Short mmCIF file of C-alpha atoms in Angstrom, two decimals:
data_model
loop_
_atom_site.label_atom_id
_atom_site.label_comp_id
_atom_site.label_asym_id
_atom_site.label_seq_id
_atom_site.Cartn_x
_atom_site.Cartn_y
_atom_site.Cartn_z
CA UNK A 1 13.23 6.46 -13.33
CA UNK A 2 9.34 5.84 -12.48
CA UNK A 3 8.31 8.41 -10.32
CA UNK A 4 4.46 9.26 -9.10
CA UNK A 5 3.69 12.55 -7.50
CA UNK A 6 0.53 13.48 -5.16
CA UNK A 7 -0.45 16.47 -4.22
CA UNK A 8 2.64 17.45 -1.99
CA UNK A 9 0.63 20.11 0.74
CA UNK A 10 -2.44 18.65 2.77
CA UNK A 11 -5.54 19.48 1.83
CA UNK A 12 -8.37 21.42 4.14
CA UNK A 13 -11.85 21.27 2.76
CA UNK A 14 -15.16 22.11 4.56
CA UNK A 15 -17.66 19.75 5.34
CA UNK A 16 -20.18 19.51 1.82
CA UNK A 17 -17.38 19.94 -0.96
CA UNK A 18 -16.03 18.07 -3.29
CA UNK A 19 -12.59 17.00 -2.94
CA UNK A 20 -9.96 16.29 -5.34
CA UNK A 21 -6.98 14.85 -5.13
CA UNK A 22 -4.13 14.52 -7.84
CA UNK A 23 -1.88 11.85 -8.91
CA UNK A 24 0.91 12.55 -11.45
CA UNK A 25 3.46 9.67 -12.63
CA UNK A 26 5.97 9.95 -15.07
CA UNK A 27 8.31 7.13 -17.20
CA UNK A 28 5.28 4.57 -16.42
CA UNK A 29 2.97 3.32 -18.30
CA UNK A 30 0.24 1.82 -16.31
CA UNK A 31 -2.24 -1.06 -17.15
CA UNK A 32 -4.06 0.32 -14.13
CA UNK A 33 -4.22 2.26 -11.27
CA UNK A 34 -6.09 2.24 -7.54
CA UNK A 35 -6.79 4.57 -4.65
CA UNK A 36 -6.59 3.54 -1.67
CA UNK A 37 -7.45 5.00 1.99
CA UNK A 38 -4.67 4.91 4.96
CA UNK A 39 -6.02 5.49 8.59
CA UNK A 40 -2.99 6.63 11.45
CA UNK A 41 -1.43 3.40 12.47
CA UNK A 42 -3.76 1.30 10.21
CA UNK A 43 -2.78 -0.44 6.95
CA UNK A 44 -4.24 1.06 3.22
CA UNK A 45 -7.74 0.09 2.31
CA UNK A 46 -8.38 -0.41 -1.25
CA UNK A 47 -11.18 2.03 -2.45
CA UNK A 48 -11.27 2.01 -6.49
CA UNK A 49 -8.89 0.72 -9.37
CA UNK A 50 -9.47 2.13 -12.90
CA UNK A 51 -7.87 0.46 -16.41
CA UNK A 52 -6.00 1.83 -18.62
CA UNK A 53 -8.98 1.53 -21.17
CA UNK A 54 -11.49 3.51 -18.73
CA UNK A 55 -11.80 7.28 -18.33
CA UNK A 56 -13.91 7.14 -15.34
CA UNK A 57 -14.76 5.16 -12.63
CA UNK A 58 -17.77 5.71 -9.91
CA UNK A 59 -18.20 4.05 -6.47
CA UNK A 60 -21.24 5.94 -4.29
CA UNK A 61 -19.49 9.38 -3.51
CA UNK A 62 -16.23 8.43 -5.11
CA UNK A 63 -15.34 9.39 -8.85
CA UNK A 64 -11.84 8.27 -10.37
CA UNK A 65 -10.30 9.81 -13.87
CA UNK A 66 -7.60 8.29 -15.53
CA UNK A 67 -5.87 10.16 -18.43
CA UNK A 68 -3.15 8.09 -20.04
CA UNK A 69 -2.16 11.14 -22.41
CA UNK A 70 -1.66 13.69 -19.25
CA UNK A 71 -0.65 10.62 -17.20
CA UNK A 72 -2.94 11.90 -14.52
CA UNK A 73 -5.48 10.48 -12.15
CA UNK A 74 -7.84 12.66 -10.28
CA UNK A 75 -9.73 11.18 -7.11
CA UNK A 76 -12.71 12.99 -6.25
CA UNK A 77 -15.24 12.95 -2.90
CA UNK A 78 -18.84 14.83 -3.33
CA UNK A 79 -20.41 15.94 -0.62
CA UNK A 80 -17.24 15.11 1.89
CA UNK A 81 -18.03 14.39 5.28
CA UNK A 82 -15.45 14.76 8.56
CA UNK A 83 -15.25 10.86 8.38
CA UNK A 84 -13.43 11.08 5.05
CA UNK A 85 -10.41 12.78 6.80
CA UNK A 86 -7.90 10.35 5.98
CA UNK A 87 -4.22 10.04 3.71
CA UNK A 88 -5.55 8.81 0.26
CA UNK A 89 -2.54 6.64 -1.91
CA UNK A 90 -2.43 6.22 -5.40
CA UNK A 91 -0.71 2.91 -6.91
CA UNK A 92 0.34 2.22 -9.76
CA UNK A 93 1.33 -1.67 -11.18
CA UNK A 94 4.75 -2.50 -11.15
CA UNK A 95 7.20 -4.52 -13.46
CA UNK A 96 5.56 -7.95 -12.25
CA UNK A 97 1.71 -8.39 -12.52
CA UNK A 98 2.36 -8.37 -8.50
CA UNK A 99 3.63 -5.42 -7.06
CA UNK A 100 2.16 -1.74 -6.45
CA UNK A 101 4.39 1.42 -6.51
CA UNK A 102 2.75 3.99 -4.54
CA UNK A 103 2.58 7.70 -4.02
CA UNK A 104 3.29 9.34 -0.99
CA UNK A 105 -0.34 10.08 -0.18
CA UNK A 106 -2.25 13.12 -0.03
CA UNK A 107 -3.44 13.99 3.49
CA UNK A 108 -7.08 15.33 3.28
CA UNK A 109 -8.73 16.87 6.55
CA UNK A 110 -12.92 17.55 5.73
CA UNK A 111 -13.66 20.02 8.61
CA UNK A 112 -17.61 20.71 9.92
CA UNK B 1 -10.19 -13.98 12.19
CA UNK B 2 -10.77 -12.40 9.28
CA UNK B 3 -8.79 -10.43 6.60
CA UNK B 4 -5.40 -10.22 7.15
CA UNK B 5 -3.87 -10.30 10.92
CA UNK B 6 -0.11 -9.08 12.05
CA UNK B 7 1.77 -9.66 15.20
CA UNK B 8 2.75 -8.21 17.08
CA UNK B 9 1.47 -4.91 16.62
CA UNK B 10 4.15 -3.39 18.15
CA UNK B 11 7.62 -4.01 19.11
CA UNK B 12 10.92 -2.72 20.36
CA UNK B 13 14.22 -3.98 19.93
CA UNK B 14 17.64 -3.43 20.44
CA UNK B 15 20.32 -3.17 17.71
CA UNK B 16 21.54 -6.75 18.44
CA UNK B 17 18.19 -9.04 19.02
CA UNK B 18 16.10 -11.29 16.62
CA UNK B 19 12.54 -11.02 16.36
CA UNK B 20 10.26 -12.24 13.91
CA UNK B 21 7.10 -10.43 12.67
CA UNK B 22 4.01 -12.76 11.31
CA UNK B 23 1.35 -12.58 8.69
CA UNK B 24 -1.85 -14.27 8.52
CA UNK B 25 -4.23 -14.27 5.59
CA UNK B 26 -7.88 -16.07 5.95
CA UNK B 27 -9.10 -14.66 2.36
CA UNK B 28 -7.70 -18.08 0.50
CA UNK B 29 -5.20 -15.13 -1.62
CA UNK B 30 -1.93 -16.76 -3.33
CA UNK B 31 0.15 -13.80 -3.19
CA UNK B 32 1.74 -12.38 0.08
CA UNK B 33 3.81 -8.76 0.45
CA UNK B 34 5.75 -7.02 2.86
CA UNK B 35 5.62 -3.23 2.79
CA UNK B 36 8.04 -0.78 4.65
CA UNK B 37 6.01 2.40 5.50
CA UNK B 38 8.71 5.48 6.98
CA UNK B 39 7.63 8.74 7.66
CA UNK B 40 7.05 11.19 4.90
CA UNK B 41 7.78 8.36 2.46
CA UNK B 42 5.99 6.24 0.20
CA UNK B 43 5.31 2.31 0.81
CA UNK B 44 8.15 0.30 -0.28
CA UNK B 45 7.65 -2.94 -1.05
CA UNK B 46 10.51 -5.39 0.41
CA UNK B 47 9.72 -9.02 -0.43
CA UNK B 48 6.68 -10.75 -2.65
CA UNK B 49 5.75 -14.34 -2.06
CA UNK B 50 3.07 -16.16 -4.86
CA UNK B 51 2.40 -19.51 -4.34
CA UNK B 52 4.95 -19.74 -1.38
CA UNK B 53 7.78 -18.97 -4.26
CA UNK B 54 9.82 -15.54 -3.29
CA UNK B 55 8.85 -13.69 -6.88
CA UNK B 56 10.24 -10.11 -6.02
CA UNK B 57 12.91 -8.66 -3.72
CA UNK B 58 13.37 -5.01 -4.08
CA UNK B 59 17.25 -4.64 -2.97
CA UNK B 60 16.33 -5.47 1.15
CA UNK B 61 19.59 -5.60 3.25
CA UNK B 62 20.27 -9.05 4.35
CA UNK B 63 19.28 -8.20 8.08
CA UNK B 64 15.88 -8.87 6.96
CA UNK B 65 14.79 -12.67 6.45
CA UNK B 66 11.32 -13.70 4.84
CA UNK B 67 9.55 -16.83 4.74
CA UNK B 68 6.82 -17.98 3.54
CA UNK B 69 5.66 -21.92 5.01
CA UNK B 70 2.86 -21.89 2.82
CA UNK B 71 0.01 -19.51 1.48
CA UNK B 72 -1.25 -18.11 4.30
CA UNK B 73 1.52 -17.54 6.38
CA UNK B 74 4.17 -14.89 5.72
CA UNK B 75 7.16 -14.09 7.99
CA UNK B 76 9.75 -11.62 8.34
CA UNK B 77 12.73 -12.00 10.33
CA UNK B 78 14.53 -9.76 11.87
CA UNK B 79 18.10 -9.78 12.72
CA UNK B 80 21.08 -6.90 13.61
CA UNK B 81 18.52 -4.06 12.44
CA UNK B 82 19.65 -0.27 12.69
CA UNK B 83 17.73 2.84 14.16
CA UNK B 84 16.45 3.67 10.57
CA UNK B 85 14.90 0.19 10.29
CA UNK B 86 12.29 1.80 12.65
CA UNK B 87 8.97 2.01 10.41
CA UNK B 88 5.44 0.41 10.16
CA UNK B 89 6.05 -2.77 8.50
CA UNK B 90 2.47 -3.82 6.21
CA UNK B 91 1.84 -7.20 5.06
CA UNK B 92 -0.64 -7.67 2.13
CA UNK B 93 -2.34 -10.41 0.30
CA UNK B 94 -4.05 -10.57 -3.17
CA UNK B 95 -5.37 -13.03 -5.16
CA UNK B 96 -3.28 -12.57 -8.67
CA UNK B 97 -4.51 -14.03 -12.03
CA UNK B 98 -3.13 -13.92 -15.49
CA UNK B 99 -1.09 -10.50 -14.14
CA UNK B 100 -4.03 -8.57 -13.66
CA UNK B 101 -4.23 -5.66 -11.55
CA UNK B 102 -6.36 -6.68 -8.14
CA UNK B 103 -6.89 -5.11 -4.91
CA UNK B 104 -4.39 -5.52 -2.45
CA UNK B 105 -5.63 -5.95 1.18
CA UNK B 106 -3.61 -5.10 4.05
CA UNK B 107 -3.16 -6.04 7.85
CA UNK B 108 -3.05 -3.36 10.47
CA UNK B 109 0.40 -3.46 10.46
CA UNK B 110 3.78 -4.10 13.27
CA UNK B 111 5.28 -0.79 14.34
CA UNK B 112 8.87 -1.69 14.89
CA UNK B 113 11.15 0.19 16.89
CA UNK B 114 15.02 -0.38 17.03
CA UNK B 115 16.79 1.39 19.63
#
């Protein structure tokens, strides 16, 4: 069955580093993928979605990699701030052109 | 209003009520979603609506009703729910074309409890 893993433990980074987080699926293969950011008690915010045809993908302090052959996606932050504390969710299409299948999210805590 | 609105934002409910929860969507999308977020588990999508036509519907137990009057307005009916019903229930809109992979944007979000 389709199944897409995130990092499973939160991750604790200080203030200035880079952050990366992973995304793993298996029995898929995507036409795309997106990141998105999840707030407590807020609904997902869509940050970046990469093609299957692209290798990276840049938005200010955001980089996205998506390799098809390792079926992998890493999410990266530069210079993380405190503000970027957050659960980040990785999506993959599903069987329609409609539907996402997400990850459970990877909780990431920037501290000062 | 802007973006996509839910209400209420929270509710409780016993085992044998009815409540509805609503969706509003002001971005002119033609595809509506509701999303099932428990603890410690991923998003699970329940019901999609394109073009006010139910398109998916992931194996939901009957207790839970959607309707969609038209494209920016989703509903989601609740009836007889069960303790583990308790969850934050997302709605979503997107503007789909040709099958291509867009940006979903979500509302805030109804936290339901069923006692």
């Amino acid at each position: 069955s389709q199944k897409i893993e995130q990092n499973s433990e939160a991750l604790n980074i200080q203030e200035g580093k880079t952050a990366t987080l992973t995304c793993n699926y298996t029995n898929y293969s995507p036409a795309y993928l997106q990141w998105y950011r999840q707030d407590p008690g807020r609904g997902p915010v869509f940050l970046l979605l990469i093609r299957e045809n692209e290798k990276e993908k840049r938005k200010e302090r955001l980089k996205v990699t998506f390799d098809t052959t390792l079926k992998q996606s890493l999410f990266h932050i530069t210079a993380s701030q405190p503000a970027d504390s957050a659960t980040y969710l990785c999506a993959l299409d599903g069987d329609s052109g409609y539907a996402l299948n997400f990850g459970k999210g990877t909780s990431l805590l920037v501290t000062p | 209003e802007t973006g996509v609105t839910q209400t209420p934002r929270h509710l409780v409910m016993g085992m044998t009520n009815k409540k509805s929860l609503k969706c509003e969507q002001h971005l002119g999308h033609n595809a509506m979603y509701w999303y099932k977020q428990s603890a410690k588990k991923p998003l699970e999508l329940m019901f999609v609506y394109s073009l006010e036509e139910r398109v998916e519907n992931n194996s939901v137990p009957s207790r839970f009703s959607p309707e969609c009057p038209n494209s920016s307005h989703l509903f989601l009916h609740l009836h007889t729910l069960q303790p583990e019903d308790s969850a934050l229930y997302l709605c979503a809109s997107s503007q789909v074309v040709s099958n291509e992979g867009v940006e979903q944007f979500f509302g805030p979000g109804t936290r339901l409890t069923v006692l």
